[in-house]
Tab-separated table of C-alpha atoms in Angstrom:
chain	number	residue	atom	x	y	z
A	1	MET	CA	-0.024	-0.048	-0.049
A	2	PRO	CA	2.441	2.648	-1.172
A	3	ASN	CA	-0.096	5.559	-0.827
A	4	ALA	CA	-1.452	4.464	2.470
A	5	ASP	CA	-1.639	7.255	5.058
A	6	GLN	CA	0.939	6.247	7.757
A	7	ASN	CA	-0.869	8.425	10.244
A	8	ASP	CA	-4.099	6.407	9.808
A	9	ILE	CA	-2.128	3.179	10.206
A	10	LEU	CA	-0.314	4.353	13.339
A	11	PHE	CA	-3.596	5.589	14.908
A	12	GLU	CA	-5.179	2.266	14.239
A	13	ARG	CA	-2.249	0.468	16.021
A	14	ALA	CA	-2.391	2.976	18.894
A	15	ARG	CA	-5.989	2.661	19.437
A	16	ALA	CA	-5.488	-1.162	19.995
A	17	VAL	CA	-3.139	-0.725	22.933
A	18	ILE	CA	-3.535	2.986	24.165
A	19	PRO	CA	-6.894	4.387	25.376
A	20	GLY	CA	-8.243	6.603	22.672
A	21	GLY	CA	-5.003	6.005	20.665
A	22	VAL	CA	-3.194	8.905	22.633
A	23	ASN	CA	-1.463	9.567	25.992
A	24	SER	CA	-3.037	12.829	26.455
A	25	PRO	CA	-6.657	13.512	25.327
A	26	VAL	CA	-6.365	16.628	23.264
A	27	ARG	CA	-3.906	14.973	20.885
A	28	ALA	CA	-6.699	12.725	19.631
A	29	PHE	CA	-8.347	15.385	17.483
A	30	LYS	CA	-11.612	14.619	19.106
A	31	ALA	CA	-12.592	18.242	19.041
A	32	VAL	CA	-11.710	18.902	15.536
A	33	GLY	CA	-12.275	15.556	13.851
A	34	GLY	CA	-9.742	13.524	11.635
A	35	THR	CA	-6.661	11.590	12.371
A	36	PRO	CA	-4.038	12.857	14.610
A	37	ARG	CA	-0.654	13.444	13.047
A	38	PHE	CA	2.121	11.211	14.470
A	39	ILE	CA	5.301	13.159	14.602
A	40	ARG	CA	8.632	11.429	13.533
A	41	ARG	CA	11.093	14.334	14.082
A	42	ALA	CA	11.364	18.065	14.774
A	43	GLU	CA	13.946	20.833	13.901
A	44	GLY	CA	13.634	24.566	14.543
A	45	ALA	CA	10.136	25.877	14.017
A	46	TYR	CA	8.908	22.542	12.165
A	47	PHE	CA	8.043	19.005	12.749
A	48	TRP	CA	7.346	16.195	10.320
A	49	ASP	CA	4.623	13.611	10.335
A	50	ALA	CA	4.628	9.995	9.636
A	51	ASN	CA	4.074	10.697	5.952
A	52	ASP	CA	7.139	13.096	6.161
A	53	LYS	CA	4.957	16.170	5.647
A	54	ARG	CA	6.401	19.321	7.251
A	55	TYR	CA	4.337	21.610	9.313
A	56	ILE	CA	5.149	24.976	10.893
A	57	ASP	CA	4.723	24.353	14.551
A	58	TYR	CA	2.659	26.650	16.805
A	59	ILE	CA	2.232	24.358	19.632
A	60	GLY	CA	5.879	23.835	20.616
A	61	SER	CA	5.094	20.864	22.749
A	62	TRP	CA	2.447	22.901	24.347
A	63	GLY	CA	4.825	25.722	25.275
A	64	PRO	CA	8.227	24.401	26.345
A	65	MET	CA	10.021	24.770	22.863
A	66	ILE	CA	10.587	28.433	23.296
A	67	LEU	CA	13.944	28.141	21.291
A	68	GLY	CA	12.402	25.908	18.673
A	69	HIS	CA	13.321	22.188	18.382
A	70	GLY	CA	16.749	21.086	18.754
A	71	HIS	CA	18.583	24.272	19.702
A	72	PRO	CA	22.337	23.341	19.448
A	73	ALA	CA	23.264	24.611	23.032
A	74	VAL	CA	20.460	22.655	24.495
A	75	VAL	CA	21.249	19.430	22.330
A	76	GLU	CA	24.761	19.645	23.503
A	77	ALA	CA	23.934	20.071	27.204
A	78	VAL	CA	21.530	17.269	27.097
A	79	GLN	CA	24.007	14.807	25.247
A	80	LYS	CA	26.651	15.692	27.863
A	81	ALA	CA	24.357	14.823	30.723
A	82	VAL	CA	23.061	11.532	29.064
A	83	LEU	CA	26.788	10.363	28.844
A	84	GLU	CA	26.987	11.188	32.746
A	85	GLY	CA	24.060	9.114	33.654
A	86	PHE	CA	20.122	9.070	33.277
A	87	SER	CA	19.121	9.105	36.859
A	88	TYR	CA	20.568	8.720	40.355
A	89	GLY	CA	17.924	8.981	42.989
A	90	ALA	CA	20.426	11.275	44.753
A	91	PRO	CA	21.140	14.934	44.869
A	92	THR	CA	23.253	16.785	42.120
A	93	GLU	CA	24.924	19.989	41.914
A	94	ARG	CA	22.921	20.709	38.813
A	95	GLU	CA	19.507	20.730	40.734
A	96	ILE	CA	21.047	23.533	42.835
A	97	GLU	CA	22.106	25.520	39.781
A	98	LEU	CA	18.570	25.102	38.203
A	99	ALA	CA	17.027	26.386	41.365
A	100	GLU	CA	19.488	29.328	41.534
A	101	ALA	CA	18.567	30.368	38.140
A	102	ILE	CA	14.817	30.159	38.671
A	103	LEU	CA	15.049	32.167	41.950
A	104	ALA	CA	17.174	34.797	40.175
A	105	LEU	CA	14.527	35.357	37.672
A	106	VAL	CA	11.316	35.076	40.016
A	107	PRO	CA	11.691	37.636	42.689
A	108	SER	CA	8.602	36.293	44.435
A	109	MET	CA	10.412	32.931	45.128
A	110	GLU	CA	12.929	32.372	47.839
A	111	MET	CA	13.069	28.491	47.711
A	112	VAL	CA	11.928	26.209	44.984
A	113	ARG	CA	11.130	22.356	44.950
A	114	LEU	CA	11.649	20.580	41.636
A	115	VAL	CA	9.197	17.919	40.392
A	116	SER	CA	8.301	16.112	37.109
A	117	SER	CA	5.186	17.696	35.764
A	118	GLY	CA	2.792	20.752	36.086
A	119	THR	CA	-0.014	18.623	37.623
A	120	GLU	CA	2.385	17.365	40.351
A	121	ALA	CA	3.487	20.994	40.978
A	122	ALA	CA	0.128	22.361	41.229
A	123	MET	CA	-1.114	19.511	43.479
A	124	SER	CA	1.851	19.887	45.705
A	125	ALA	CA	1.477	23.667	45.914
A	126	LEU	CA	-2.094	23.163	46.741
A	127	ARG	CA	-1.281	20.757	49.689
A	128	LEU	CA	1.365	23.170	50.824
A	129	ALA	CA	-1.119	25.940	50.972
A	130	ARG	CA	-3.606	23.903	53.102
A	131	GLY	CA	-0.692	22.843	55.281
A	132	ALA	CA	0.773	26.228	55.809
A	133	THR	CA	-2.710	27.834	56.548
A	134	GLY	CA	-4.412	24.945	58.312
A	135	ARG	CA	-7.562	25.663	56.147
A	136	LYS	CA	-9.330	23.489	53.641
A	137	HIS	CA	-11.112	25.707	51.023
A	138	ILE	CA	-9.660	26.676	47.783
A	139	ILE	CA	-10.724	29.138	44.951
A	140	LYS	CA	-10.194	28.366	41.333
A	141	PHE	CA	-11.673	29.725	38.249
A	142	GLU	CA	-13.705	28.486	35.268
A	143	GLY	CA	-11.484	27.923	32.193
A	144	CYS	CA	-8.335	27.616	34.312
A	145	TYR	CA	-6.605	24.301	34.110
A	146	HIS	CA	-4.170	23.294	36.743
A	147	GLY	CA	-3.510	19.743	35.937
A	148	HIS	CA	-5.618	16.550	36.676
A	149	ALA	CA	-5.429	16.325	40.379
A	150	ASP	CA	-8.776	15.401	41.901
A	151	ALA	CA	-9.607	18.537	43.804
A	152	LEU	CA	-8.863	20.627	40.661
A	153	LEU	CA	-11.096	18.601	38.185
A	154	VAL	CA	-14.129	20.572	39.064
A	155	LYS	CA	-16.803	22.765	37.363
A	156	ALA	CA	-18.813	25.538	38.851
A	157	GLY	CA	-21.355	24.976	41.458
A	158	SER	CA	-25.162	25.579	40.973
A	159	GLY	CA	-25.235	29.119	42.288
A	160	LEU	CA	-23.020	32.150	43.166
A	161	ALA	CA	-19.981	31.329	45.373
A	162	THR	CA	-21.148	27.773	45.974
A	163	PHE	CA	-18.777	24.663	45.971
A	164	GLY	CA	-18.109	22.910	42.643
A	165	HIS	CA	-18.931	19.429	41.324
A	166	PRO	CA	-16.405	16.986	39.885
A	167	THR	CA	-15.897	16.979	36.164
A	168	SER	CA	-14.328	13.559	35.792
A	169	ALA	CA	-15.463	10.119	36.771
A	170	GLY	CA	-13.497	8.632	39.569
A	171	VAL	CA	-13.551	11.854	41.572
A	172	PRO	CA	-15.929	11.527	44.460
A	173	PRO	CA	-17.947	14.635	45.242
A	174	GLU	CA	-16.345	14.688	48.857
A	175	VAL	CA	-12.930	15.580	47.232
A	176	THR	CA	-14.216	18.671	45.567
A	177	GLN	CA	-16.595	19.833	48.345
A	178	HIS	CA	-13.792	22.305	49.487
A	179	THR	CA	-13.315	23.743	46.088
A	180	LEU	CA	-14.968	27.037	45.084
A	181	VAL	CA	-15.294	27.730	41.311
A	182	LEU	CA	-15.819	31.249	40.317
A	183	GLU	CA	-16.006	33.176	37.099
A	184	TYR	CA	-12.732	34.626	35.792
A	185	ASN	CA	-12.488	38.338	35.917
A	186	ASN	CA	-15.680	38.624	38.019
A	187	ILE	CA	-14.700	40.843	40.922
A	188	ALA	CA	-18.127	40.999	42.485
A	189	GLN	CA	-18.357	37.264	42.585
A	190	LEU	CA	-14.835	37.066	44.034
A	191	GLU	CA	-15.523	39.587	46.844
A	192	GLU	CA	-18.707	37.605	47.791
A	193	ALA	CA	-16.970	34.321	48.029
A	194	PHE	CA	-14.262	35.748	50.333
A	195	ALA	CA	-17.069	37.576	52.429
A	196	LEU	CA	-18.763	34.297	52.834
A	197	HIS	CA	-15.875	31.991	53.187
A	198	GLY	CA	-12.832	34.137	53.692
A	199	ASN	CA	-11.654	32.718	57.073
A	200	ASP	CA	-11.750	29.165	55.739
A	201	ILE	CA	-9.794	29.862	52.287
A	202	ALA	CA	-6.365	28.324	52.115
A	203	CYS	CA	-5.546	29.653	48.665
A	204	LEU	CA	-6.671	31.228	45.499
A	205	MET	CA	-5.087	29.490	42.327
A	206	ILE	CA	-5.336	31.141	39.067
A	207	GLU	CA	-3.612	31.423	35.582
A	208	ALA	CA	-2.985	35.119	35.455
A	209	ILE	CA	-3.038	34.786	31.787
A	210	ALA	CA	-5.077	31.768	30.956
A	211	GLY	CA	-4.043	29.393	28.406
A	212	ASN	CA	-6.446	26.754	28.635
A	213	MET	CA	-9.559	28.668	27.478
A	214	ASN	CA	-7.413	29.948	24.537
A	215	PHE	CA	-5.570	33.312	25.534
A	216	VAL	CA	-7.460	35.336	28.179
A	217	ARG	CA	-5.945	37.748	30.471
A	218	ALA	CA	-6.946	38.584	33.948
A	219	THR	CA	-7.584	42.305	33.974
A	220	PRO	CA	-5.152	44.295	36.148
A	221	GLU	CA	-8.124	45.252	38.358
A	222	PHE	CA	-9.111	41.631	38.947
A	223	ALA	CA	-5.590	40.365	39.520
A	224	ALA	CA	-4.958	43.371	42.072
A	225	ARG	CA	-8.208	42.375	43.841
A	226	CYS	CA	-7.202	38.629	44.020
A	227	ARG	CA	-3.986	39.759	45.856
A	228	ALA	CA	-5.747	42.138	48.097
A	229	LEU	CA	-8.392	39.812	49.191
A	230	CYS	CA	-5.967	37.057	49.840
A	231	THR	CA	-3.762	39.420	52.025
A	232	GLN	CA	-6.808	40.665	53.828
A	233	HIS	CA	-8.292	37.156	54.638
A	234	GLY	CA	-4.792	35.387	55.149
A	235	ALA	CA	-5.116	33.083	52.113
A	236	LEU	CA	-2.399	32.402	49.791
A	237	LEU	CA	-2.377	33.695	46.193
A	238	VAL	CA	-0.974	30.921	43.929
A	239	PHE	CA	-0.014	31.878	40.415
A	240	ASP	CA	-0.223	28.737	38.080
A	241	GLU	CA	2.479	29.814	35.596
A	242	VAL	CA	3.212	26.299	34.093
A	243	MET	CA	2.401	27.804	30.699
A	244	THR	CA	3.182	31.547	31.252
A	245	GLY	CA	6.295	31.076	33.117
A	246	PHE	CA	9.370	32.401	31.024
A	247	ARG	CA	6.983	32.229	28.104
A	248	VAL	CA	5.167	35.633	28.220
A	249	GLY	CA	8.221	37.379	29.635
A	250	LEU	CA	11.352	36.616	31.656
A	251	HIS	CA	9.607	37.177	34.947
A	252	GLY	CA	6.406	35.365	33.904
A	253	ALA	CA	2.767	36.649	34.184
A	254	GLN	CA	3.506	38.146	37.566
A	255	GLY	CA	6.112	40.213	35.978
A	256	VAL	CA	3.642	41.432	33.322
A	257	LEU	CA	0.938	42.359	35.905
A	258	GLY	CA	3.251	43.537	38.619
A	259	ILE	CA	1.577	41.323	41.129
A	260	THR	CA	3.555	39.353	43.732
A	261	PRO	CA	1.990	35.755	44.531
A	262	ASP	CA	2.741	33.769	47.649
A	263	LEU	CA	3.435	30.619	45.654
A	264	THR	CA	4.300	30.097	41.940
A	265	VAL	CA	3.857	26.795	39.915
A	266	LEU	CA	6.329	26.484	36.959
A	267	GLY	CA	6.768	23.972	34.220
A	268	LYS	CA	7.149	23.648	30.392
A	269	VAL	CA	9.831	26.150	29.643
A	270	ILE	CA	12.029	25.447	32.747
A	271	GLY	CA	12.353	21.994	31.412
A	272	GLY	CA	13.158	22.883	27.746
A	273	GLY	CA	10.925	20.075	26.601
A	274	MET	CA	12.002	17.477	29.318
A	275	PRO	CA	9.633	16.325	32.184
A	276	LEU	CA	10.396	19.021	34.635
A	277	ALA	CA	8.270	21.487	36.870
A	278	ALA	CA	8.562	23.318	40.092
A	279	PHE	CA	6.743	25.339	42.797
A	280	GLY	CA	8.181	27.827	45.026
A	281	GLY	CA	7.702	30.707	47.335
A	282	PRO	CA	8.962	32.484	50.472
A	283	ARG	CA	11.154	30.547	52.758
A	284	ALA	CA	8.785	30.577	55.456
A	285	ILE	CA	6.156	28.788	53.454
A	286	MET	CA	8.608	26.401	51.631
A	287	GLU	CA	10.104	25.218	54.922
A	288	GLN	CA	6.724	23.689	55.697
A	289	LEU	CA	7.732	20.900	53.177
A	290	ALA	CA	9.339	17.613	54.276
A	291	PRO	CA	11.926	17.036	55.299
A	292	LEU	CA	11.860	20.259	57.323
A	293	GLY	CA	8.092	20.529	57.876
A	294	PRO	CA	4.879	18.500	58.242
A	295	VAL	CA	3.730	18.680	54.511
A	296	TYR	CA	4.910	15.767	52.733
A	297	GLN	CA	6.040	15.772	48.893
A	298	ALA	CA	8.368	13.391	47.166
A	299	GLY	CA	9.430	12.133	43.594
A	300	THR	CA	11.721	9.559	42.579
A	301	LEU	CA	12.751	11.436	39.415
A	302	SER	CA	12.467	15.009	40.683
A	303	GLY	CA	15.546	17.048	39.529
A	304	ASN	CA	16.399	14.580	36.942
A	305	PRO	CA	20.080	15.143	35.701
A	306	VAL	CA	19.328	15.126	32.119
A	307	ALA	CA	16.084	17.328	32.529
A	308	THR	CA	17.837	19.853	34.698
A	309	ALA	CA	20.631	20.093	32.137
A	310	CYS	CA	18.016	20.790	29.402
A	311	GLY	CA	16.302	23.273	31.651
A	312	LEU	CA	19.413	25.044	32.553
A	313	ALA	CA	20.663	25.318	28.815
A	314	THR	CA	17.142	26.783	27.929
A	315	LEU	CA	17.170	29.415	30.684
A	316	LYS	CA	20.666	30.593	29.724
A	317	GLU	CA	19.570	31.130	26.084
A	318	ILE	CA	16.262	33.122	26.981
A	319	ALA	CA	17.991	35.377	29.637
A	320	ARG	CA	20.268	36.868	26.790
A	321	PRO	CA	19.670	40.518	26.263
A	322	GLY	CA	16.896	41.234	23.639
A	323	PHE	CA	15.420	37.821	23.475
A	324	TYR	CA	11.976	38.634	24.628
A	325	GLU	CA	11.891	41.846	22.669
A	326	ALA	CA	12.503	39.788	19.466
A	327	LEU	CA	10.153	37.032	20.400
A	328	SER	CA	7.413	39.414	21.282
A	329	LYS	CA	7.865	41.134	17.837
A	330	LYS	CA	7.438	37.941	15.955
A	331	THR	CA	4.397	36.887	17.889
A	332	ARG	CA	2.760	40.368	17.481
A	333	SER	CA	3.643	40.143	13.843
A	334	LEU	CA	1.613	36.807	13.548
A	335	VAL	CA	-1.347	38.197	15.571
A	336	ASP	CA	-1.451	41.420	13.588
A	337	GLY	CA	-1.144	39.564	10.309
A	338	LEU	CA	-3.966	37.198	11.143
A	339	LYS	CA	-6.132	40.077	12.111
A	340	ALA	CA	-5.557	41.868	8.849
A	341	ALA	CA	-6.262	38.666	6.878
A	342	ALA	CA	-9.588	38.216	8.631
A	343	ALA	CA	-10.556	41.748	8.229
A	344	ALA	CA	-9.763	41.799	4.607
A	345	GLU	CA	-12.140	38.711	4.115
A	346	GLY	CA	-15.014	40.076	6.396
A	347	GLN	CA	-14.171	37.174	8.968
A	348	PRO	CA	-15.162	38.074	12.672
A	349	PHE	CA	-11.795	37.708	14.341
A	350	ASN	CA	-9.781	39.001	17.275
A	351	ALA	CA	-6.295	38.150	18.659
A	352	ASP	CA	-4.048	38.881	21.552
A	353	SER	CA	-0.494	37.987	22.660
A	354	GLU	CA	2.316	38.425	25.156
A	355	GLY	CA	5.732	37.348	24.633
A	356	GLY	CA	5.816	34.093	22.820
A	357	MET	CA	2.182	33.219	23.651
A	358	PHE	CA	-0.914	34.074	21.556
A	359	GLY	CA	-4.507	33.205	21.189
A	360	PHE	CA	-7.309	34.216	18.705
A	361	PHE	CA	-11.230	34.039	18.619
A	362	LEU	CA	-13.644	33.999	15.774
A	363	MET	CA	-15.377	36.850	17.230
A	364	ASN	CA	-15.036	40.582	17.154
A	365	GLU	CA	-14.099	41.240	20.898
A	366	LEU	CA	-11.731	39.355	23.098
A	367	PRO	CA	-13.548	37.512	25.679
A	368	GLN	CA	-12.828	37.889	29.472
A	369	ASN	CA	-14.149	34.623	30.834
A	370	TYR	CA	-14.873	31.009	29.895
A	371	ALA	CA	-18.526	31.464	29.173
A	372	LYS	CA	-17.878	34.026	26.448
A	373	VAL	CA	-15.072	31.717	25.045
A	374	MET	CA	-17.715	28.970	24.785
A	375	THR	CA	-19.751	31.083	22.287
A	376	THR	CA	-17.061	30.687	19.611
A	377	ASP	CA	-18.231	29.039	16.380
A	378	ASN	CA	-16.812	25.497	16.688
A	379	ALA	CA	-17.677	24.509	13.019
A	380	LYS	CA	-15.582	27.573	11.807
A	381	PHE	CA	-12.700	26.846	13.920
A	382	ASN	CA	-12.655	23.321	12.898
A	383	ALA	CA	-12.581	24.451	9.140
A	384	LEU	CA	-9.723	26.689	9.917
A	385	PHE	CA	-7.869	24.137	11.758
A	386	HIS	CA	-8.035	21.600	9.124
A	387	GLY	CA	-7.452	24.134	6.264
A	388	LEU	CA	-4.152	25.288	7.952
A	389	LEU	CA	-3.248	21.573	8.644
A	390	ASP	CA	-3.627	20.837	4.818
A	391	ARG	CA	-1.436	23.788	4.052
A	392	GLY	CA	1.362	22.787	6.524
A	393	VAL	CA	0.494	24.812	9.552
A	394	TYR	CA	-0.129	23.084	12.868
A	395	ILE	CA	-2.221	24.941	15.543
A	396	ALA	CA	-3.605	23.429	18.619
A	397	PRO	CA	-6.350	20.981	17.721
A	398	ALA	CA	-8.930	22.476	20.075
A	399	LEU	CA	-10.214	26.181	20.068
A	400	TYR	CA	-9.687	26.367	23.890
A	401	GLU	CA	-5.816	26.377	23.609
A	402	ALA	CA	-3.264	29.009	23.356
A	403	GLY	CA	-0.618	28.990	20.605
A	404	PHE	CA	3.198	29.667	20.906
A	405	VAL	CA	5.793	31.149	18.698
A	406	SER	CA	9.449	30.255	19.175
A	407	ALA	CA	12.574	31.997	18.532
A	408	ALA	CA	13.100	29.740	15.504
A	409	HIS	CA	10.141	30.918	13.611
A	410	SER	CA	11.093	33.183	10.678
A	411	ASP	CA	9.422	36.017	8.960
A	412	GLU	CA	8.778	33.800	6.109
A	413	ASP	CA	7.034	31.205	8.392
A	414	ILE	CA	4.704	33.894	9.858
A	415	ALA	CA	3.934	35.250	6.393
A	416	ALA	CA	3.114	31.734	5.006
A	417	THR	CA	0.864	31.247	8.011
A	418	VAL	CA	-1.015	34.439	7.477
A	419	GLU	CA	-1.408	33.880	3.813
A	420	ALA	CA	-2.781	30.273	4.350
A	421	ALA	CA	-5.356	31.771	6.758
A	422	ARG	CA	-6.308	34.488	4.400
A	423	GLN	CA	-7.068	31.891	1.873
A	424	ILE	CA	-9.234	29.900	4.243
A	425	PHE	CA	-11.022	32.884	5.320
A	426	LYS	CA	-11.693	33.985	1.733
A	427	ALA	CA	-12.958	30.560	0.743
A	428	SER	CA	-15.364	30.534	3.771
A	429	GLN	CA	-17.164	33.600	2.863
A	430	PRO	CA	-20.429	33.356	1.022
A	431	ARG	CA	-20.179	34.681	-2.643
C-alpha cells in the first residue's frame, strides 16, 4: 500500500493498545475531527509527520520549545548529561544550579522544589497552601486548568460562590467539596466568595494569563483584587505559571501584571521540553515541606539530571539581552497579520499575545471569561484548523488552547501562516 496514510495506520495500532490512541486527550483530534498526526522528527520551527509532511509548529510541545526544536546549545547540554547518567535518585549540583537560576528570575520565590510535571507541581502547591494555613477551602476559576489532580477537576457550582462538582468520573464529590469555582474576571463574585468563606480559604489558584480557554488575560483590576483579598483574609495567592512562566516574559505573568503571588507553579519552559516542573515561594512557606516541615511531598525522578541540564541550557539562552523583545515582535507580527487577513475577508476575528504566547477568537471582541469563550463557532474553528493543517500549519487541535511562537520561527514562516489563513477566510465567505 504505497499510498497509504501512515498516520491512519499508526492511529489504528495506537487505539488497540492505548486508550483513545493517545497518551493525552487533546492529541486525539476529538474536538476537531480527523486523524491525529504522528510526529517523527522536529527541527527549529517545524516538525514532520509519519508521511514526512512538514508543518510550521505553533504548539511547541504546548509551550516548552521557546527556542525551537533542537537548539544546538540545548542538544549539547543534554548529550553531555546523558553520558554522565540518566538518573541517580540522589542530589546533584545541577539541581542547585537550576534552582538558583529560577530564583534569580522570579523575585517572589525564595525557595523552590523541583518535580516532574505541572500537575504534580500544582497538586503539591495546593497541599502546601492547606498545610501552611491550616485551612481546607480553595478558589479556582472556570477555564483555568491546573492539571488533573482530583481537587482541581471541578466545574462551577449551581449558584454564586457555591462549591463545585467533579468533572471527571472517579472523583468523589467529597474530594471537591472544598473547591470554590468562580467566574474569571468577575470581581463582584470574588468579593462575595471571600465575604462568605474568607476565614476558611487556604488559597486562590489562578492562571493570570489563562492558556486553557485559549488566551484570556486577567484584567489588572481583577488580579489586584485577588492579591488584596488574599492578603486581607490570610489566604495564599498561587499563580499557576506552568504555561506563562518564562513564556510571556522573563519574569512570567506576575512580571507582566506587577503582582507578587505567595506561591508560583512553573513547568514547560523550565524543562526545555523535558519532564520537569517546580513550585516555590517565600522561605517561611516552603520550609513547611518535608523533610523540614509536616507537609509531605516526594518524587523519585524529581531534579532528574538530564532534565535539569536541558532546563538550565534553555534558561541561559532566554536570559540573553533582547531575546523577549525579538520574540514578542514575532508573535505580534503573527497576531496582527491574522487580524488583517480576517478583516480583509470579512471574517469576525480578534487576537492577543504576550511574549511568545498568543490566542485568537472567531469573534469581534476579546472574551474575558470562559462562558464567552464558549460562544466561539466550533464549526468555523474546525474548518480553519483543518485548512491550516492541509497547508502545512499546525495549531492546537482545540479552540480552547493558546498557541506558541518560538525564536526559531522566521518572518517567512509567519507570512506563510498569514497567507494560509487568508485563503481559508476567503474560501469560507459566501459569494
